[in-house]
Every structure is written in C-alpha cells, then in structure tokens.
Amino acid sequence: MNLLKRILFIQLLTISTTFAHLGTIVGKITDSKTKQPIRGANIVLTGLNRGAISDDAGYFQINNLSPAPYNVEVSFMGYLAQAQAVIVKADEASVINFILTSTEVSLEEVKVSAANPQHQQVISNIDIKLRNINNSQEVLRIIPGVVIGQHAGGGKAEQIFLRGFDIDHGTDIRLTVDGMPINMVSHAHGQGYADAHFIIPELIDGVDFKKGLYDADKGNFSTAGWANFRTKSVLDQNFVKAEAGQFNTYRLVGGANILLKKAQDKNQNAYLAGEYNYSDAYFDVPQHFKRLNLLGKYHGHLSANTNLTFTASTFWSKWNASGQIPDRAVADGSIGFFGAIDPNEGGETNRTNLNAQFVTLTKRNHVWKNQFYYANYNFELYSNFTFFLEDPINGDQIKQKEARNLWGYNSNYSIAHGIGQKQATFNIGVNYRHDLTNDSELSHTQNRSELLEAIKLGDINEANLGIYADENIQLSNKLTATVGVRFDYFHNQYLDHLQTNTKSKAQASILSPKLNLYYTQNNKLQLYLNLGKGFHSNDTRVVVAQNGLDILPPAYGADFGTNWKPFPKVLINAAYWYLWLQQEFVYVGDAGVVEPSGQSVRSGFDVSVRYQLTRNLFADFDANWAKPRAVGEAEGQNFLPLAVKFTSIGGLTLKNKNGFSGSLRYRYVGDRPANEDSSIVAKGYFVTDALLSYTKSRYTLGLNIQNLFNTRWKETQFATESRLKDESQPVEEIHFTPGTPFNARAFLQIQF
C-alpha cells in the first residue's frame, strides 16, 4: 500500500512539474481605420493546431504554452492577414496586439478552424460584407432558411418561417440587437412579437446567428434558433442617403460622428443617426406609411481595461393596411388583387431604448461583460380577418393595444484557461428580464373609433431569470467540445380588469443541458454534432390559466453537419437536423383563447454554398428542406399548417469598391399545406430582385428593383373562415396579402 502511495505521489509530482512554468499569450485585435476591436478573428500558432477567436472586445488568449518563440497568425475576412513573432516566458503573460487593415473580400481568407466553432456565422459574415442591405426585412433574410412576409401595411412585425415552424411574429426565434431583446413576451398580438423596424439597416455591422437550441446563454424563444444584430460602434464615414421610388415612396437616412479626431485618437467615439420613411405602397387603399428612427451611440474607455458602449434610440411608426383578402373576392371581381375588404385596418407603434454595455479585462486576463437595458414600448393595431363572420351588422374588426416597460440585466464572466496543454474557455452568466405591461387589450371595434365589446383587458407582470455555464475545450488537435447547462425560472402574474381585477399568479422552471462537438480534419473540412434541450415558452395568459403546469414544455434537438472548403474559393455548410416538442399552449391574440397543439416533430436538411467566381463576382445558394408533422394524428391529418417545406434563395453579386456593383437575386418558396389535412394549399412563389450601383470615393448612386419580372405572388397566406357582407354562409379558403409588383427605387448616398 505504501508502494502504491509513493507511485501515485511520483506521478502527480511529474504531472505538476510538466505543466508548471508555462506561459500565456494575451492580445487584442483592432481595425486600423476605426480603432475598434475586431470580433471573430482567427488566431493560430504557426505549425501548431493551437489558436483562439477574438471576443466582442477584440481580446484573445492562448494558455499553457511552453517557454519558446512562437509565430502568431491572425486572419479575418475582409482584412489583410498578419503575423507577428512573440517569445513566451515561463509564468508570464506575453502581450501582443494586432492592427488589421481592410481589403477586398476573398473566400480564400476563410479558414475552417478547430478554434472557431461558429460554423454558420461564417456564412453570415460573407453576406453582410457582400450584400447591400436596404431594409429590416433584408436583414432577416441574411439568415439561411428564414422566410418572412409582411401582411399588415409595413408597420407590423413580419411573419417568420424557419425549420418547419410558422413562427408567427417571433414565437420560436430569439431576436436581439446588441444583446437587447426584440421579442416581446405576452404581447397583445401574440407571444414573442418581434418588431425589428427600429434597426437602421445602414448601421448594421454584423449578424450573429445559429439555428437550433444549442447555446447555453440563449434561453427564451430560441427553439428554432437565434439572431443578434450588431450595430456599428463607430461610423467609417459620415453619410447622407436619399431614396425615391414608385408608389410615392421616399426615404432619407444619415449618420455623423460627433467627436473630434483628438477624442477618437483616444478611443472615444460617438455618432448620431436618423431615418425617415414614407410610402403609399402598391395597394388600392394608400398605406400612408410613416416611420421615424433616431439613434445615438457612444463607445469609449472608462479606464485602461474597461469599455463602455451606450446606445439610446427611439422609433415611431404609423400606417394603414389592406389586410388579408379572400381568394373568392378577387376571383369574382369584387376587389382587385391589391384591394381591401376593410379599408380601416392599420396601426401605430413606438419604442424607446437605452442600452449600456460594459466590457472589462481583469488583472487575471478574464473578460467580464455586463449589460443593462430598458425599453418603453407602445402598440395599437386594428385588424379584420373574418370580416362579417361574428358580427354581420358591424363587422369583425378588432383592436389590440398595450403599453409596456421592460428592463433587464445580462452578465457573462469568461475565463480562458488550460487543461493540461489543451486550450479551454469557461463561461458563467446570468440573464434577467422583467416586463410590466399595462392595459393589454383585445376589443371588438368599428372604424377604429367605436368600441363595441371588450374581450380581454388586463395588466401583465412577467419576470424571467436565467443562469448558465459552459466550457469550451480543445480535446485534441482536431476535436473541440462545448458542454453547457442552463436554468430558467419564470414568474407570471395577470390582473384581469374584466373580472373585478382578479389577480392570478404562476411560476415554473426548467433545466436545459447542451453539447456541441466539432471535429476539424484540416483547414478545409469540419464536422459537427450539436445536441440540446430547450423549451417553448408561453404567454402569461396561458400560464395562469394552466396554474403554471406544463407551460414550459421541453424541446429536444440535434444537428449533424459539415463546414467544407473543397476548393479555395468555395465554402459549403450542410446539416441534417431534428427537433421534437412535447407541447405548445398557444395564446391566440386575435381571439383571446388558448389552443393546445400537442406534440410535434420536425426534421430537415439545410445547405448553403458560397462561391467566388472571380475577384469581384460572387455566387450564393441556400436550400432548406423540412418535414414538420403533428405526433399522434392520423397520416394525412398531421400536417402543421403554413409550415414551409422547401425554400431556396440565391444569386450573383458583383462587388467593386470604386465602380459598378450589383446583384441579381431570387427567392423561392414551395407550396405548403394551409390546414391539417392539406385540403387547402398555400401556393409558393419565385421572385427575382436586382440592384445596380456606381460608387466613387465620395458618393454612391444606385437603382434597386424588387420583383424584376413583375410576378404576381402572395406574400402571406392563411386558411381562414370568413363571411363577406352579402354572404349567408361562411367560407374557409386562402386569405392573402399580395406581394409587391415591379417596384423600382433610386438612391444617392454621399460620404464625407
């Protein structure tokens, strides 16, 4: 026994001696022009499969290195690669900084790396740098597989479809901007309502996204995936842009840095930006759509190791809408394809945001991020989906209205460390969000002005606390793993003003483990397996009705895919995925009722291809197949209504810094069932868009054309039972909002 103890002691002494007196490389990567940190840059040690990825503040760290000289290479798409030599000393942190210079985009620069598990993010970065983004809708379409549709006059949040989900306006996709939530819990119109129109497209610096429920730091709404829009911390140039087009459409947007160069040289930056839109649109009843966005942003150092980013913005929008019209009314000539049954639909909304983000590099080279945010939000919408079905005299117009305050706090503490000679990063964090909604209303109205009946009216108090931890570790030169777990707790309260102010409360919690594995054969081929548990969240009005039982039904998902560069200028991402949901209690905001949907299963295949044909010509192709089904229903009666089965987008993009640029792009959505037995079918569409621009150092002149070939298509479709004023019996059929016809807009942008 004593001999065994001695052997164990000698082994432990040998191990501790082997890994003692190791060193660390710590660095930061910044843009030479803006002086801002570059996130997502790929850092490798020449000749070794050791590396890291720069974080949101541009920092990176490589641990447990034997004392020796090393060559550190840094690359990032759109920048010239750079290498520096550094000598690592025992028990010390060797500091090295990189200042990268921008250059033309080249797919040859994209490397498949074991240190970079963000396989889908590479696609997004390419698209952001190549495509001209003209509106908030185009921003969402950057995510491969996302289909969106507008059906209420341009001011309402888009309908979203992804991975066999009809996500409605955001129920199963988590959308944020600079880490601040876009989705609205327990919204008057529907759970997860996500109006992203307060984002000014020209200010977008990048989009982080991932499909599936595999990230421990992402909780509510992330069943099908998540996306975070990052706005610029500093403007490359001041700019003013004016647009004018068909259907009495006008847009003016601009932004300017407001601090002097002396302050900018000290890493203090601030800018102001604004946007105004007006359009009557292509409907027979003019939209009179108006939207105003204002934003101010500051980014600078509070101390040598702490950065502050503070954003304040406000948004206001008002519009009329033609709504969804029935096929039969168009077929018999009662109205035109762009007509309306109830011309009094429309709405008004506004949102004001405050967002403060702190990033601190501690003395131990740990990164601590803290975020505080607040939003004041107001919403009022008038709709009529069934016309005269419920009220043959006054019609079925409804009003949905709410006033909301929400605030929250996010914190993440990140420790880059080593396990043996293996690179690892440990994250621990907390998310807290609290929503207080006053007078959430569903009413029966007429002509927007007359209240006929109050259907729902109450105050909503909803809080969500999430705690998570994950460990990312390079298990070998080729295998990387991320293991995480998340705990979510919800507290819900509803004060019903129509039931003598009856107050109902409920609470629930859920634990969600995650596992992500990445096998990198070389810098051209990576395989990955993602496994995770999440949940489908529910409206407070559902939660209290269920007394808190079964209101966080679990969801289980898996992705098996590859990130592959068969040739230097070709990048392919492909994945097979599977998702199972136990239950969904859906609060139907348009009717004020709760509908259980039962178990569901979805599976499918995604593929994305990016190909650089020449130095300036790029091709892209995305195709997404899905098989969504209800579990426990008879075959042929188990379709999930409106879930998209097949979609594809792609096109050609010509990108020149000074000279002609342009793109020719298509969008295709296949036919899909509109009800459970597919007796009613929502027809697909194929639409082509084009963009041509000419750029010089101080200005850009361009022409943007939607629906180049003037295809007649239906942007959103629903199987709805309705009755027109002269009908004795209701009819269930497709009701739709028409997509834009040929629509040309010219623009001029001046940089200074």
mmCIF file of C-alpha atoms in Angstrom, residues 174 213 215-223 225-226 431 464 466 468 486 488 490 512 514 534-537:
data_model
loop_
_atom_site.group_PDB
_atom_site.id
_atom_site.type_symbol
_atom_site.label_atom_id
_atom_site.label_comp_id
_atom_site.label_asym_id
_atom_site.label_seq_id
_atom_site.Cartn_x
_atom_site.Cartn_y
_atom_site.Cartn_z
ATOM 1 C CA ARG A 174 -34.880 34.727 -30.378
ATOM 2 C CA LEU A 213 -31.291 25.340 -29.300
ATOM 3 C CA ASP A 215 -26.269 27.605 -26.774
ATOM 4 C CA ALA A 216 -26.424 27.838 -23.009
ATOM 5 C CA ASP A 217 -26.512 31.632 -22.984
ATOM 6 C CA LYS A 218 -29.670 31.703 -25.153
ATOM 7 C CA GLY A 219 -32.950 30.948 -23.389
ATOM 8 C CA ASN A 220 -36.463 32.110 -24.158
ATOM 9 C CA PHE A 221 -37.715 31.940 -27.796
ATOM 10 C CA SER A 222 -34.616 30.123 -29.152
ATOM 11 C CA THR A 223 -36.372 26.860 -30.110
ATOM 12 C CA GLY A 225 -32.704 29.454 -33.476
ATOM 13 C CA TRP A 226 -31.476 32.913 -32.592
ATOM 14 C CA ASN A 431 -29.847 36.853 -17.708
ATOM 15 C CA ASN A 464 -37.513 35.566 -16.295
ATOM 16 C CA GLY A 466 -31.702 32.505 -16.445
ATOM 17 C CA TYR A 468 -25.967 29.275 -17.334
ATOM 18 C CA ARG A 486 -28.954 26.460 -18.456
ATOM 19 C CA ASP A 488 -34.628 29.210 -16.434
ATOM 20 C CA PHE A 490 -40.401 32.278 -14.867
ATOM 21 C CA SER A 512 -31.603 22.618 -20.299
ATOM 22 C CA LYS A 514 -26.302 21.387 -24.225
ATOM 23 C CA GLY A 534 -34.697 23.829 -24.750
ATOM 24 C CA PHE A 535 -38.300 24.836 -24.215
ATOM 25 C CA HIS A 536 -41.260 26.513 -25.842
ATOM 26 C CA SER A 537 -42.306 29.460 -23.701
#
